[in-house]
JSON list of C-alpha atoms in Angstrom, two decimals:
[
{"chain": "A", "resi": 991, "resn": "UNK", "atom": "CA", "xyz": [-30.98, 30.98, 117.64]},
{"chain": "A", "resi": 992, "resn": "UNK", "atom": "CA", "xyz": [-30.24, 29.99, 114.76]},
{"chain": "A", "resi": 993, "resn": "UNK", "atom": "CA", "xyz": [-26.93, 31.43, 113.87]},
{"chain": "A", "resi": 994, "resn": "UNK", "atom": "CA", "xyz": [-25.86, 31.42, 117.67]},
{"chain": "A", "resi": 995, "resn": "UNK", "atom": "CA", "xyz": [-22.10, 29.44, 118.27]},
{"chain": "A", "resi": 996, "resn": "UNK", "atom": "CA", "xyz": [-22.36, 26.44, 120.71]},
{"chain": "A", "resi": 997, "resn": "UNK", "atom": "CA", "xyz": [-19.09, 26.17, 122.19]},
{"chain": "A", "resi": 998, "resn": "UNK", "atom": "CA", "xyz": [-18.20, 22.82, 122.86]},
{"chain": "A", "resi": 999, "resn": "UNK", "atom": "CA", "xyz": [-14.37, 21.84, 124.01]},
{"chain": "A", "resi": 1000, "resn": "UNK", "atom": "CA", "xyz": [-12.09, 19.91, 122.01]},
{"chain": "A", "resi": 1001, "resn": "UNK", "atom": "CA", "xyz": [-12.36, 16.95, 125.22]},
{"chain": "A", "resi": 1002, "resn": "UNK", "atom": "CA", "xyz": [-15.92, 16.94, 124.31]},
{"chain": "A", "resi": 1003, "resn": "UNK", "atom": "CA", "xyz": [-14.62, 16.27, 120.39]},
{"chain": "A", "resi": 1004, "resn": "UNK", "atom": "CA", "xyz": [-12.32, 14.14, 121.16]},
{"chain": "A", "resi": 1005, "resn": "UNK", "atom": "CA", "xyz": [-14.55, 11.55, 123.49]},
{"chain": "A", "resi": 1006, "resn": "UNK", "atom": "CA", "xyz": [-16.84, 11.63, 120.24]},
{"chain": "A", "resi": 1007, "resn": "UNK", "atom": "CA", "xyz": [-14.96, 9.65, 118.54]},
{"chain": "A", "resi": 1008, "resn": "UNK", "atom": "CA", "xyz": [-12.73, 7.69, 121.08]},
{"chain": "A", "resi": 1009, "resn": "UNK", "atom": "CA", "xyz": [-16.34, 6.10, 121.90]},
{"chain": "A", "resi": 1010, "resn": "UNK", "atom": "CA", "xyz": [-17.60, 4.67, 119.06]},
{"chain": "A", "resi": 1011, "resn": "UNK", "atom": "CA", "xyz": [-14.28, 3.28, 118.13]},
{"chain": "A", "resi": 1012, "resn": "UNK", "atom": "CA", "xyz": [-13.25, 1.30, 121.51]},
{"chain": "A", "resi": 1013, "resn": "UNK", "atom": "CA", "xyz": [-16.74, -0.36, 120.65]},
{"chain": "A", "resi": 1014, "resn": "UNK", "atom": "CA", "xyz": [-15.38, -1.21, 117.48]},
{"chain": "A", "resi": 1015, "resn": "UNK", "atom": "CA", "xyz": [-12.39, -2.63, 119.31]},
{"chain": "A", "resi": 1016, "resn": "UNK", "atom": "CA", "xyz": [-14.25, -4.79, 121.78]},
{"chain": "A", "resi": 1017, "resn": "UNK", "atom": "CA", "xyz": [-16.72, -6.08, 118.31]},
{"chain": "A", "resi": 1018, "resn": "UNK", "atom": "CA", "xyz": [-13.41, -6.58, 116.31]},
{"chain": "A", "resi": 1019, "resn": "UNK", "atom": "CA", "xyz": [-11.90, -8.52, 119.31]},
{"chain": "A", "resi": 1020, "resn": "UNK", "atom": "CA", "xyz": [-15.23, -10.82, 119.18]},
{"chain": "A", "resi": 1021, "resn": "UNK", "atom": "CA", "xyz": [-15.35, -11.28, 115.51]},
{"chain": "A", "resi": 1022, "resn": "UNK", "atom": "CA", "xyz": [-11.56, -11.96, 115.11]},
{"chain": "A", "resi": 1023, "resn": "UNK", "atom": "CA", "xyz": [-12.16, -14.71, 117.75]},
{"chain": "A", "resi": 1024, "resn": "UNK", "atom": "CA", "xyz": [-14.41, -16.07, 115.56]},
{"chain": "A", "resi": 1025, "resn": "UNK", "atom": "CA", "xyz": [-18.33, -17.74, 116.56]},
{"chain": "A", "resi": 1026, "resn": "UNK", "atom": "CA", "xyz": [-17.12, -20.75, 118.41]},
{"chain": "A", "resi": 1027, "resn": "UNK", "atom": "CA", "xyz": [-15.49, -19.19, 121.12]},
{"chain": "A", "resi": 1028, "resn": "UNK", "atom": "CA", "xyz": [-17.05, -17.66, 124.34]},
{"chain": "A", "resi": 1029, "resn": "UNK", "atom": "CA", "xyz": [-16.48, -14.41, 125.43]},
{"chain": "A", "resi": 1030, "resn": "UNK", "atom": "CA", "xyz": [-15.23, -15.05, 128.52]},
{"chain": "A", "resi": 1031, "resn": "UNK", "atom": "CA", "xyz": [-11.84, -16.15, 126.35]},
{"chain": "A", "resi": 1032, "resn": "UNK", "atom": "CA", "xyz": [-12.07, -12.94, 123.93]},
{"chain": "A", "resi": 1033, "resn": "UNK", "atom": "CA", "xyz": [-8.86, -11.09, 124.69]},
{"chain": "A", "resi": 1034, "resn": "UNK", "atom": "CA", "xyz": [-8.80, -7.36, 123.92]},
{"chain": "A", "resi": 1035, "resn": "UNK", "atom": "CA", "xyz": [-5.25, -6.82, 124.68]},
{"chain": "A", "resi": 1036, "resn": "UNK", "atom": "CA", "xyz": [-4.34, -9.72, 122.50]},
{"chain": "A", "resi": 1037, "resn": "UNK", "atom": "CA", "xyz": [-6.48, -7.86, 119.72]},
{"chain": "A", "resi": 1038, "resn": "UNK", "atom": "CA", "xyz": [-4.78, -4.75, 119.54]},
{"chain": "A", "resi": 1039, "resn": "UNK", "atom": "CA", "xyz": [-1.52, -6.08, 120.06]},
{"chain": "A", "resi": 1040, "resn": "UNK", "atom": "CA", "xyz": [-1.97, -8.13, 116.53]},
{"chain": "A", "resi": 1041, "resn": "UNK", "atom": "CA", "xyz": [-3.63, -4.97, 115.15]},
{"chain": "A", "resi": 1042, "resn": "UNK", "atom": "CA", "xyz": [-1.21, -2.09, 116.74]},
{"chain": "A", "resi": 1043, "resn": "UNK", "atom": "CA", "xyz": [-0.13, -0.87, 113.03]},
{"chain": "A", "resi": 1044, "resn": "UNK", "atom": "CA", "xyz": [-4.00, -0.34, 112.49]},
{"chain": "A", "resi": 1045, "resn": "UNK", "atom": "CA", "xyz": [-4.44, 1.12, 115.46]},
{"chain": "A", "resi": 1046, "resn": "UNK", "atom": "CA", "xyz": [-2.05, 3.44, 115.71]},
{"chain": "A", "resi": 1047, "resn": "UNK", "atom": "CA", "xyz": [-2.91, 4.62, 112.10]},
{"chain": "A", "resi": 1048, "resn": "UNK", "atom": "CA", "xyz": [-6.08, 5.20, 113.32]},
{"chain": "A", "resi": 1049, "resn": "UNK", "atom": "CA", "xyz": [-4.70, 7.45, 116.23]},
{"chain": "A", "resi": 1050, "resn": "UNK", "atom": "CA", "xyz": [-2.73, 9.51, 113.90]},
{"chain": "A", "resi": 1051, "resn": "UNK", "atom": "CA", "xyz": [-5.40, 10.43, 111.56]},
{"chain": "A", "resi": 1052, "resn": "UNK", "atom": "CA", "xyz": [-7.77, 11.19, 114.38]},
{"chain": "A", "resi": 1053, "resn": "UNK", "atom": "CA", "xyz": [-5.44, 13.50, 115.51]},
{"chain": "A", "resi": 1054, "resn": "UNK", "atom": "CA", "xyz": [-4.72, 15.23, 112.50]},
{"chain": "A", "resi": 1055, "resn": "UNK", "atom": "CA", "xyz": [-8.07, 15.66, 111.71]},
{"chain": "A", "resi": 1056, "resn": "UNK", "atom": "CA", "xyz": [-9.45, 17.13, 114.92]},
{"chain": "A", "resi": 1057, "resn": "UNK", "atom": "CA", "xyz": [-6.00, 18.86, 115.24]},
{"chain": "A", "resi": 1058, "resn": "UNK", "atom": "CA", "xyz": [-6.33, 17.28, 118.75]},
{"chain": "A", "resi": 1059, "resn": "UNK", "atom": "CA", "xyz": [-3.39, 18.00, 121.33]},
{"chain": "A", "resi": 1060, "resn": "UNK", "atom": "CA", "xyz": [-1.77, 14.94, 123.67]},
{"chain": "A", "resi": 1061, "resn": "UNK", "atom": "CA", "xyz": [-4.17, 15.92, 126.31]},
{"chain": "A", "resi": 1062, "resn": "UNK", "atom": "CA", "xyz": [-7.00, 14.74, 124.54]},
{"chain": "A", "resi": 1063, "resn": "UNK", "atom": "CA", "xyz": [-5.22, 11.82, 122.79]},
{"chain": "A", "resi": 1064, "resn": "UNK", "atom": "CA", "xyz": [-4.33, 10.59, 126.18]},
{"chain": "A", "resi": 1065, "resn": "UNK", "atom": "CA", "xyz": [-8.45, 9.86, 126.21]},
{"chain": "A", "resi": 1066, "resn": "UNK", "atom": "CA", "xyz": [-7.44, 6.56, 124.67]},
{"chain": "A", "resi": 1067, "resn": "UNK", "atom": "CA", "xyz": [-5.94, 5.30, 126.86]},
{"chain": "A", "resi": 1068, "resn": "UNK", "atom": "CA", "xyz": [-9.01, 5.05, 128.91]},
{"chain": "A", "resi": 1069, "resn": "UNK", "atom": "CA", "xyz": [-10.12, 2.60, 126.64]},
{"chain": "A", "resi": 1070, "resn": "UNK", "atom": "CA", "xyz": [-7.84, 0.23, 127.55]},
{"chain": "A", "resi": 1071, "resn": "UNK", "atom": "CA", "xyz": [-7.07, -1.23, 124.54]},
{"chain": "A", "resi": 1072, "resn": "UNK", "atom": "CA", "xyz": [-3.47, -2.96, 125.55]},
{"chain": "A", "resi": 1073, "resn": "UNK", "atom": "CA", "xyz": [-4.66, -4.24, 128.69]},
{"chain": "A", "resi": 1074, "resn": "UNK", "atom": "CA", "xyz": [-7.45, -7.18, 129.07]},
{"chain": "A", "resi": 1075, "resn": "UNK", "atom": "CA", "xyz": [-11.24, -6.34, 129.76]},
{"chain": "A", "resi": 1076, "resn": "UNK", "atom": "CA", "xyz": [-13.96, -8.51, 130.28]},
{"chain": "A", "resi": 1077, "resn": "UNK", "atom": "CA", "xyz": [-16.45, -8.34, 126.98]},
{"chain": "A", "resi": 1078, "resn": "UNK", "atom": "CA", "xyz": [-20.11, -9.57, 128.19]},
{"chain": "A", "resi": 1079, "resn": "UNK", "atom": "CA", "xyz": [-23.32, -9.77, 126.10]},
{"chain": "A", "resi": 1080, "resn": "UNK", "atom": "CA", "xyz": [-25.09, -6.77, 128.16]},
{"chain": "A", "resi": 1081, "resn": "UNK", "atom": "CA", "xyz": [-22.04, -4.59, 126.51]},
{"chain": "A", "resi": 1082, "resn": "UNK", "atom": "CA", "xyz": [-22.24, -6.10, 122.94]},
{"chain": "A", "resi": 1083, "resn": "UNK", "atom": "CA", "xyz": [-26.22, -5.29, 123.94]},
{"chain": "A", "resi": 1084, "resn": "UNK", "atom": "CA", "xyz": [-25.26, -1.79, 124.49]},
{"chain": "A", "resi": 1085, "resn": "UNK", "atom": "CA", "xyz": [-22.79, -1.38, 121.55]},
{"chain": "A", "resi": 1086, "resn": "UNK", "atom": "CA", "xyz": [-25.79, -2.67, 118.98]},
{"chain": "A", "resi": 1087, "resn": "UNK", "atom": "CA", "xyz": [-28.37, -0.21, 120.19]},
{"chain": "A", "resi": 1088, "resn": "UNK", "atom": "CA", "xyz": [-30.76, -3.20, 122.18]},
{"chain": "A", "resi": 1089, "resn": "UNK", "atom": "CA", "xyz": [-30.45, -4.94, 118.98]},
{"chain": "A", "resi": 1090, "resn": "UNK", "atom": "CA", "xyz": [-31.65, -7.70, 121.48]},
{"chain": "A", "resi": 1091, "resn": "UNK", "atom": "CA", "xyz": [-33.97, -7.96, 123.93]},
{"chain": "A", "resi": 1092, "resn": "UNK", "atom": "CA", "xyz": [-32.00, -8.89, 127.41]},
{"chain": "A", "resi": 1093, "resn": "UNK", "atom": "CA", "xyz": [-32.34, -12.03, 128.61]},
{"chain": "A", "resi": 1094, "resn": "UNK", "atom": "CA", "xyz": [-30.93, -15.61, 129.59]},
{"chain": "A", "resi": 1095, "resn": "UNK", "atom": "CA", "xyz": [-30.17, -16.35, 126.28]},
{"chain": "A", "resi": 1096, "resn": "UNK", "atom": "CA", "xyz": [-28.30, -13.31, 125.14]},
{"chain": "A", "resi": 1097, "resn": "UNK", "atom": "CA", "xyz": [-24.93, -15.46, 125.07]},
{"chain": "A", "resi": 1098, "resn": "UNK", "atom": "CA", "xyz": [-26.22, -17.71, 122.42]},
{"chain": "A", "resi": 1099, "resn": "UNK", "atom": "CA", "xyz": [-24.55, -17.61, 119.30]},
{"chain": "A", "resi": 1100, "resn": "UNK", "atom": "CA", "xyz": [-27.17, -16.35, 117.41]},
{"chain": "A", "resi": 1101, "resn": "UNK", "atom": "CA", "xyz": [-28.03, -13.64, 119.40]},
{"chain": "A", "resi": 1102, "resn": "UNK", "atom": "CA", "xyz": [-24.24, -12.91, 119.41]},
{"chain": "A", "resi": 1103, "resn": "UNK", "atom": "CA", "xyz": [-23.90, -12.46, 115.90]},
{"chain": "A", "resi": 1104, "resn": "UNK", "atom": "CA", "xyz": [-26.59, -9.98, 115.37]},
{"chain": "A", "resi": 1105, "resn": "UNK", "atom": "CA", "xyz": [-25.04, -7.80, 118.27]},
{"chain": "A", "resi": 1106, "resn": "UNK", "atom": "CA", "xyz": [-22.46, -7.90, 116.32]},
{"chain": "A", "resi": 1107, "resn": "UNK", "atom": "CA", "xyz": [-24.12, -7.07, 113.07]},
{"chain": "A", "resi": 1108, "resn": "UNK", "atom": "CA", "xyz": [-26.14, -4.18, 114.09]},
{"chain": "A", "resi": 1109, "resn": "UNK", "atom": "CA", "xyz": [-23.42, -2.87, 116.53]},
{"chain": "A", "resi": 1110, "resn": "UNK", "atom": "CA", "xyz": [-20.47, -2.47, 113.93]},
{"chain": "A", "resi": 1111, "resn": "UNK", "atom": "CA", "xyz": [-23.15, -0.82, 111.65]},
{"chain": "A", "resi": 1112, "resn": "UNK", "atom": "CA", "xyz": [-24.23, 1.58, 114.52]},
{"chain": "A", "resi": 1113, "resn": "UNK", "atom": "CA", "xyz": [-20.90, 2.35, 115.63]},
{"chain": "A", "resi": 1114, "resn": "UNK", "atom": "CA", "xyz": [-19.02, 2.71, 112.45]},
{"chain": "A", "resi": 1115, "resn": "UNK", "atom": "CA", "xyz": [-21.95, 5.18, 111.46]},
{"chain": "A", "resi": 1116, "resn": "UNK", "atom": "CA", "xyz": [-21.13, 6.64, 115.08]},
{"chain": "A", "resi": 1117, "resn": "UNK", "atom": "CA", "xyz": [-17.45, 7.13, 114.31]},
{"chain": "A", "resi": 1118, "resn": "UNK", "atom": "CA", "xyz": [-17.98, 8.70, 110.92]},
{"chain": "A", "resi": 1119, "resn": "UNK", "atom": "CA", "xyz": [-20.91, 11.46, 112.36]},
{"chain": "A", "resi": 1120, "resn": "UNK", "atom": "CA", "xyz": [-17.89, 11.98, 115.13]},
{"chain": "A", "resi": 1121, "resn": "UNK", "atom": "CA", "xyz": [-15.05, 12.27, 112.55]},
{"chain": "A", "resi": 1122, "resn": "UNK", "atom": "CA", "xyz": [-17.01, 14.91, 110.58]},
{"chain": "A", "resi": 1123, "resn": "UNK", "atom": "CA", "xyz": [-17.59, 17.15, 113.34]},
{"chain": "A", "resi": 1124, "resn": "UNK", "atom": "CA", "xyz": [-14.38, 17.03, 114.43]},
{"chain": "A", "resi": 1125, "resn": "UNK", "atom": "CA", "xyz": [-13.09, 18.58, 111.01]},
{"chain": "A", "resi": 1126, "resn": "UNK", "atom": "CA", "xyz": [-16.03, 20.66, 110.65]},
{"chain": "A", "resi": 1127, "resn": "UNK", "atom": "CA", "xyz": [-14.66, 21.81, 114.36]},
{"chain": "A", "resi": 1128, "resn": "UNK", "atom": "CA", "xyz": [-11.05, 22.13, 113.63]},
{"chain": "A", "resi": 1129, "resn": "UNK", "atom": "CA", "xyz": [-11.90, 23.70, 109.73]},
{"chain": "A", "resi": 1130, "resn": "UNK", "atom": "CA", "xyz": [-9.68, 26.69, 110.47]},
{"chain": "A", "resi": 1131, "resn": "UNK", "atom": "CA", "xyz": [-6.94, 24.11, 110.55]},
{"chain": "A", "resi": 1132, "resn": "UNK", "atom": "CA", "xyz": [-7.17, 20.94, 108.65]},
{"chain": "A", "resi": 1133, "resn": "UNK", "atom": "CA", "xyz": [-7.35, 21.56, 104.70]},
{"chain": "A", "resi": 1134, "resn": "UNK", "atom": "CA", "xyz": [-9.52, 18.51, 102.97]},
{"chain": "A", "resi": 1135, "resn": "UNK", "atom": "CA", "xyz": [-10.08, 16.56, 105.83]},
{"chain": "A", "resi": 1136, "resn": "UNK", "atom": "CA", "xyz": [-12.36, 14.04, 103.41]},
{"chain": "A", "resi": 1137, "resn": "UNK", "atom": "CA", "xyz": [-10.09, 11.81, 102.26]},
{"chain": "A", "resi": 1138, "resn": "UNK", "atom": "CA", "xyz": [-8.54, 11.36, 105.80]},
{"chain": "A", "resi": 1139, "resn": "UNK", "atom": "CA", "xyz": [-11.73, 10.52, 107.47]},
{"chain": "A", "resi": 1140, "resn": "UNK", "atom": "CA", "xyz": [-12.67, 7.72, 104.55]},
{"chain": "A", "resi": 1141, "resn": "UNK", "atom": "CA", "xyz": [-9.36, 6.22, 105.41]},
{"chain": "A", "resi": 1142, "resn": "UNK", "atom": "CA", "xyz": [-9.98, 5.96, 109.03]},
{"chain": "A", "resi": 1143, "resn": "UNK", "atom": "CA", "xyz": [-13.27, 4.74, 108.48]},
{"chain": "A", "resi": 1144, "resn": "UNK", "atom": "CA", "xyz": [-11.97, 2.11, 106.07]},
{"chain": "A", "resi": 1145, "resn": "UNK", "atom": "CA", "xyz": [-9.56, 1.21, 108.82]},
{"chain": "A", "resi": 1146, "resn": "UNK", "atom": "CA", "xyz": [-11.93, 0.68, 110.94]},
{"chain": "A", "resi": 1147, "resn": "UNK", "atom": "CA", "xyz": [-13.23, -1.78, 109.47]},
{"chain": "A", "resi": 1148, "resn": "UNK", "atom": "CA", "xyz": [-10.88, -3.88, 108.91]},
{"chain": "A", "resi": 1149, "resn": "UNK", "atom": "CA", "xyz": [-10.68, -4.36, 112.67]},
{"chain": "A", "resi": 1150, "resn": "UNK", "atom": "CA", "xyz": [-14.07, -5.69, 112.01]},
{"chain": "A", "resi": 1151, "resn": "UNK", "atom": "CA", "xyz": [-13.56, -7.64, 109.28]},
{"chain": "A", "resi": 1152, "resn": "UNK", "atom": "CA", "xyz": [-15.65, -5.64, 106.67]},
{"chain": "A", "resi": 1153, "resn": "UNK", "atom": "CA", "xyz": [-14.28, -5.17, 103.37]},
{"chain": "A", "resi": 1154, "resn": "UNK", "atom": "CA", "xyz": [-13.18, -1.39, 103.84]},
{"chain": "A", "resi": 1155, "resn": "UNK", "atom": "CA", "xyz": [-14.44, -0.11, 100.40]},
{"chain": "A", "resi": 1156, "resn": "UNK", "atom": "CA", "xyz": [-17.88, -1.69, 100.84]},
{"chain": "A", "resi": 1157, "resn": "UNK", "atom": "CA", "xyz": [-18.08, -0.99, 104.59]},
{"chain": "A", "resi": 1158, "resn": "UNK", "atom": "CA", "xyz": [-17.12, 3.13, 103.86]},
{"chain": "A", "resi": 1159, "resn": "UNK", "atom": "CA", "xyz": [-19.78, 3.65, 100.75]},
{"chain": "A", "resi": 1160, "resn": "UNK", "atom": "CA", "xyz": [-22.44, 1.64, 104.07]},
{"chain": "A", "resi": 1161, "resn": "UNK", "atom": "CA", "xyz": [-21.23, 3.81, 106.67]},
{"chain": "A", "resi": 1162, "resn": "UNK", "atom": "CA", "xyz": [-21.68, 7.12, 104.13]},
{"chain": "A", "resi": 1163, "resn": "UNK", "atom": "CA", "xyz": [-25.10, 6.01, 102.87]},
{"chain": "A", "resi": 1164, "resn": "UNK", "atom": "CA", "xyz": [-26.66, 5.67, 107.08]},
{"chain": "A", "resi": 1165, "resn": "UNK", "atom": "CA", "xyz": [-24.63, 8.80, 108.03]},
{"chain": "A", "resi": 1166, "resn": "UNK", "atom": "CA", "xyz": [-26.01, 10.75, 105.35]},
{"chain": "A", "resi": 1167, "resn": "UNK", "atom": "CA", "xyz": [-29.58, 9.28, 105.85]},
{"chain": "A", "resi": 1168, "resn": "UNK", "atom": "CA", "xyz": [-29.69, 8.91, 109.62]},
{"chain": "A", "resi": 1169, "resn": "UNK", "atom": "CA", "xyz": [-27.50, 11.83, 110.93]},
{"chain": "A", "resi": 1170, "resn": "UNK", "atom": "CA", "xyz": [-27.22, 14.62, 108.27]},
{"chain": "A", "resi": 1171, "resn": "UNK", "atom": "CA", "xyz": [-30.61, 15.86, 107.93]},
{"chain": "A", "resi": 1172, "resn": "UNK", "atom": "CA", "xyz": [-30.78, 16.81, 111.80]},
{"chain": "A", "resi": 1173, "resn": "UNK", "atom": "CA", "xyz": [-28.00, 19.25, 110.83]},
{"chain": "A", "resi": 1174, "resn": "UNK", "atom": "CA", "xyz": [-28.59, 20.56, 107.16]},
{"chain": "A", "resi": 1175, "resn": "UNK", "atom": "CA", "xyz": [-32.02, 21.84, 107.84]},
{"chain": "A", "resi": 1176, "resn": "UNK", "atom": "CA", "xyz": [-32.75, 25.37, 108.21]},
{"chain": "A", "resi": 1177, "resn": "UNK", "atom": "CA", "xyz": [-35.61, 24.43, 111.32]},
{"chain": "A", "resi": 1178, "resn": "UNK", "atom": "CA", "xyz": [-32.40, 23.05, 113.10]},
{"chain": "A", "resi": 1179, "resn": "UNK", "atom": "CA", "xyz": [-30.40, 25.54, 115.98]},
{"chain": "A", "resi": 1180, "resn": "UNK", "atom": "CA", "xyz": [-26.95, 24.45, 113.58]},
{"chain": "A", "resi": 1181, "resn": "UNK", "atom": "CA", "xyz": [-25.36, 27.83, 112.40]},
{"chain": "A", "resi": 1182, "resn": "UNK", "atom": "CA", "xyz": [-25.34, 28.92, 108.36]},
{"chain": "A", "resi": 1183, "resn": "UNK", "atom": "CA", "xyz": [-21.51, 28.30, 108.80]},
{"chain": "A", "resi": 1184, "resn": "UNK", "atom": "CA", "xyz": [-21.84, 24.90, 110.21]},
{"chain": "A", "resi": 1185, "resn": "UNK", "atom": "CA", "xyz": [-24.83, 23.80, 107.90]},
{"chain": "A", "resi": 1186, "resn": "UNK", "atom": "CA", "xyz": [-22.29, 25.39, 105.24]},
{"chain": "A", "resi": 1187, "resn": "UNK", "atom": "CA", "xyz": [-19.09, 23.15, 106.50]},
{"chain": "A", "resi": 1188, "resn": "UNK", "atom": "CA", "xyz": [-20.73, 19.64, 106.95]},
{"chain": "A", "resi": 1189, "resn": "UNK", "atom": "CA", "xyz": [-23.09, 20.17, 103.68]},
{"chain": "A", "resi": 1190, "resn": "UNK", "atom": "CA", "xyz": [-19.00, 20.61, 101.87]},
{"chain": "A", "resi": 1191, "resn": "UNK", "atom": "CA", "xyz": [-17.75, 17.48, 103.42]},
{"chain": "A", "resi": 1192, "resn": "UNK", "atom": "CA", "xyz": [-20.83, 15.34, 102.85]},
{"chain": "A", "resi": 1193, "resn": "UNK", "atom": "CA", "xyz": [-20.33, 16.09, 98.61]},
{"chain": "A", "resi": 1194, "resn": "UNK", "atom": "CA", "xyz": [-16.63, 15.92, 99.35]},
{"chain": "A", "resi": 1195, "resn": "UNK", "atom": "CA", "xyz": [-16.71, 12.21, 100.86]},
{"chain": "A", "resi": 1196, "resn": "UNK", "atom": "CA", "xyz": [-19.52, 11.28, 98.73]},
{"chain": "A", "resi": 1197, "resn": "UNK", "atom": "CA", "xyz": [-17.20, 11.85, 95.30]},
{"chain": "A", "resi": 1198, "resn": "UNK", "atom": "CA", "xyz": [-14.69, 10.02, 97.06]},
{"chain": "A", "resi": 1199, "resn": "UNK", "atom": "CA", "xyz": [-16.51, 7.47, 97.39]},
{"chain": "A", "resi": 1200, "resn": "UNK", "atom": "CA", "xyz": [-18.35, 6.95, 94.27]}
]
């Protein structure tokens, strides 16, 4: 069981990492709005328009590093980024994890700003985990996909408004805590190869970012 190959589509990869980062989006949107304003008034459309460049960096390397075809990179466009969505607290609620319990007062400011807190920590450690198996997925064709995935992560957070060095060294540090042991250990149903492939890229990021 051990060594057997799961075969899991490159839609499947793709969606992996197209959903951790449109909740980044809809968290950047609220933290570039700033605290004082409500979240009825939080424009995602108006977001990504000022942050297109970033954005469509962040496409590119996706692509390149899950060597995914337009098929899959039309996913995005579920996500709606150019076109306005409503942002409530129930989805910043589901974006940080339940950081909060639900209630009346889950538009409050404070409450607000933890979802935000816990939910650009949650899903930048989200992206990265989905990153990563996209390379380990695609390792046949993308040669040192490391240094591509810390730039998207760093990216990333600048949407959020995390200093991108600092943010990438966080991200690595919960990944590798939270997400990495499932996979490295011989008790788990990951192949030799696989254990072999993400053990390579966790040293590989980890030098680059030291």
């Amino acid at each position: 069981m051990i060594n057997q190959r799961i075969e899991i589509s490159e839609e499947a990869f793709g969606r992996e990492v197209f959903g951790p980062l449109g909740g980044i989006v809809e968290l950047g949107a609220v933290v570039d709005a700033g605290p004082a304003r409500s979240l009825k008034s939080v424009s995602v459309a108006d977001f990504a328009a000022r942050h297109r460049e970033g954005l469509n960096r962040i496409a590119l390397d996706i692509q390149r590093i899950g060597n995914f075809d337009s098929t899959t990179m039309a996913i995005l466009d579920e996500l709606g980024w150019y076109h306005d969505h409503e942002i409530t607290a129930p989805s910043l609620l589901l974006w940080s994890g339940g950081i909060e319990e639900f209630s009346a007062q889950l538009e409050n400011a404070e409450s607000v700003q933890r979802m935000l807190r816990a939910g650009s920590d949650l899903q930048m450690t989200r992206l990265l985990h989905a990153l990563v198996g996209a390379a380990v997925f695609r390792n046949e064709t993308m040669e040192a996909p490391a240094p591509r995935i810390v730039d998207t992560v760093r990216n990333a957070a600048n949407l959020l408004r995390i200093d991108p060095n600092d943010a990438a060294r966080l991200t690595f540090r919960i990944w590798r805590t939270a997400y990495l042991p499932s996979i490295l250990m011989p008790s788990t149903p990951a192949s030799v190869t696989t254990r072999k492939l993400y053990r390579k890229l966790a040293l590989e990021l980890e030098d680059l970012l030291n």
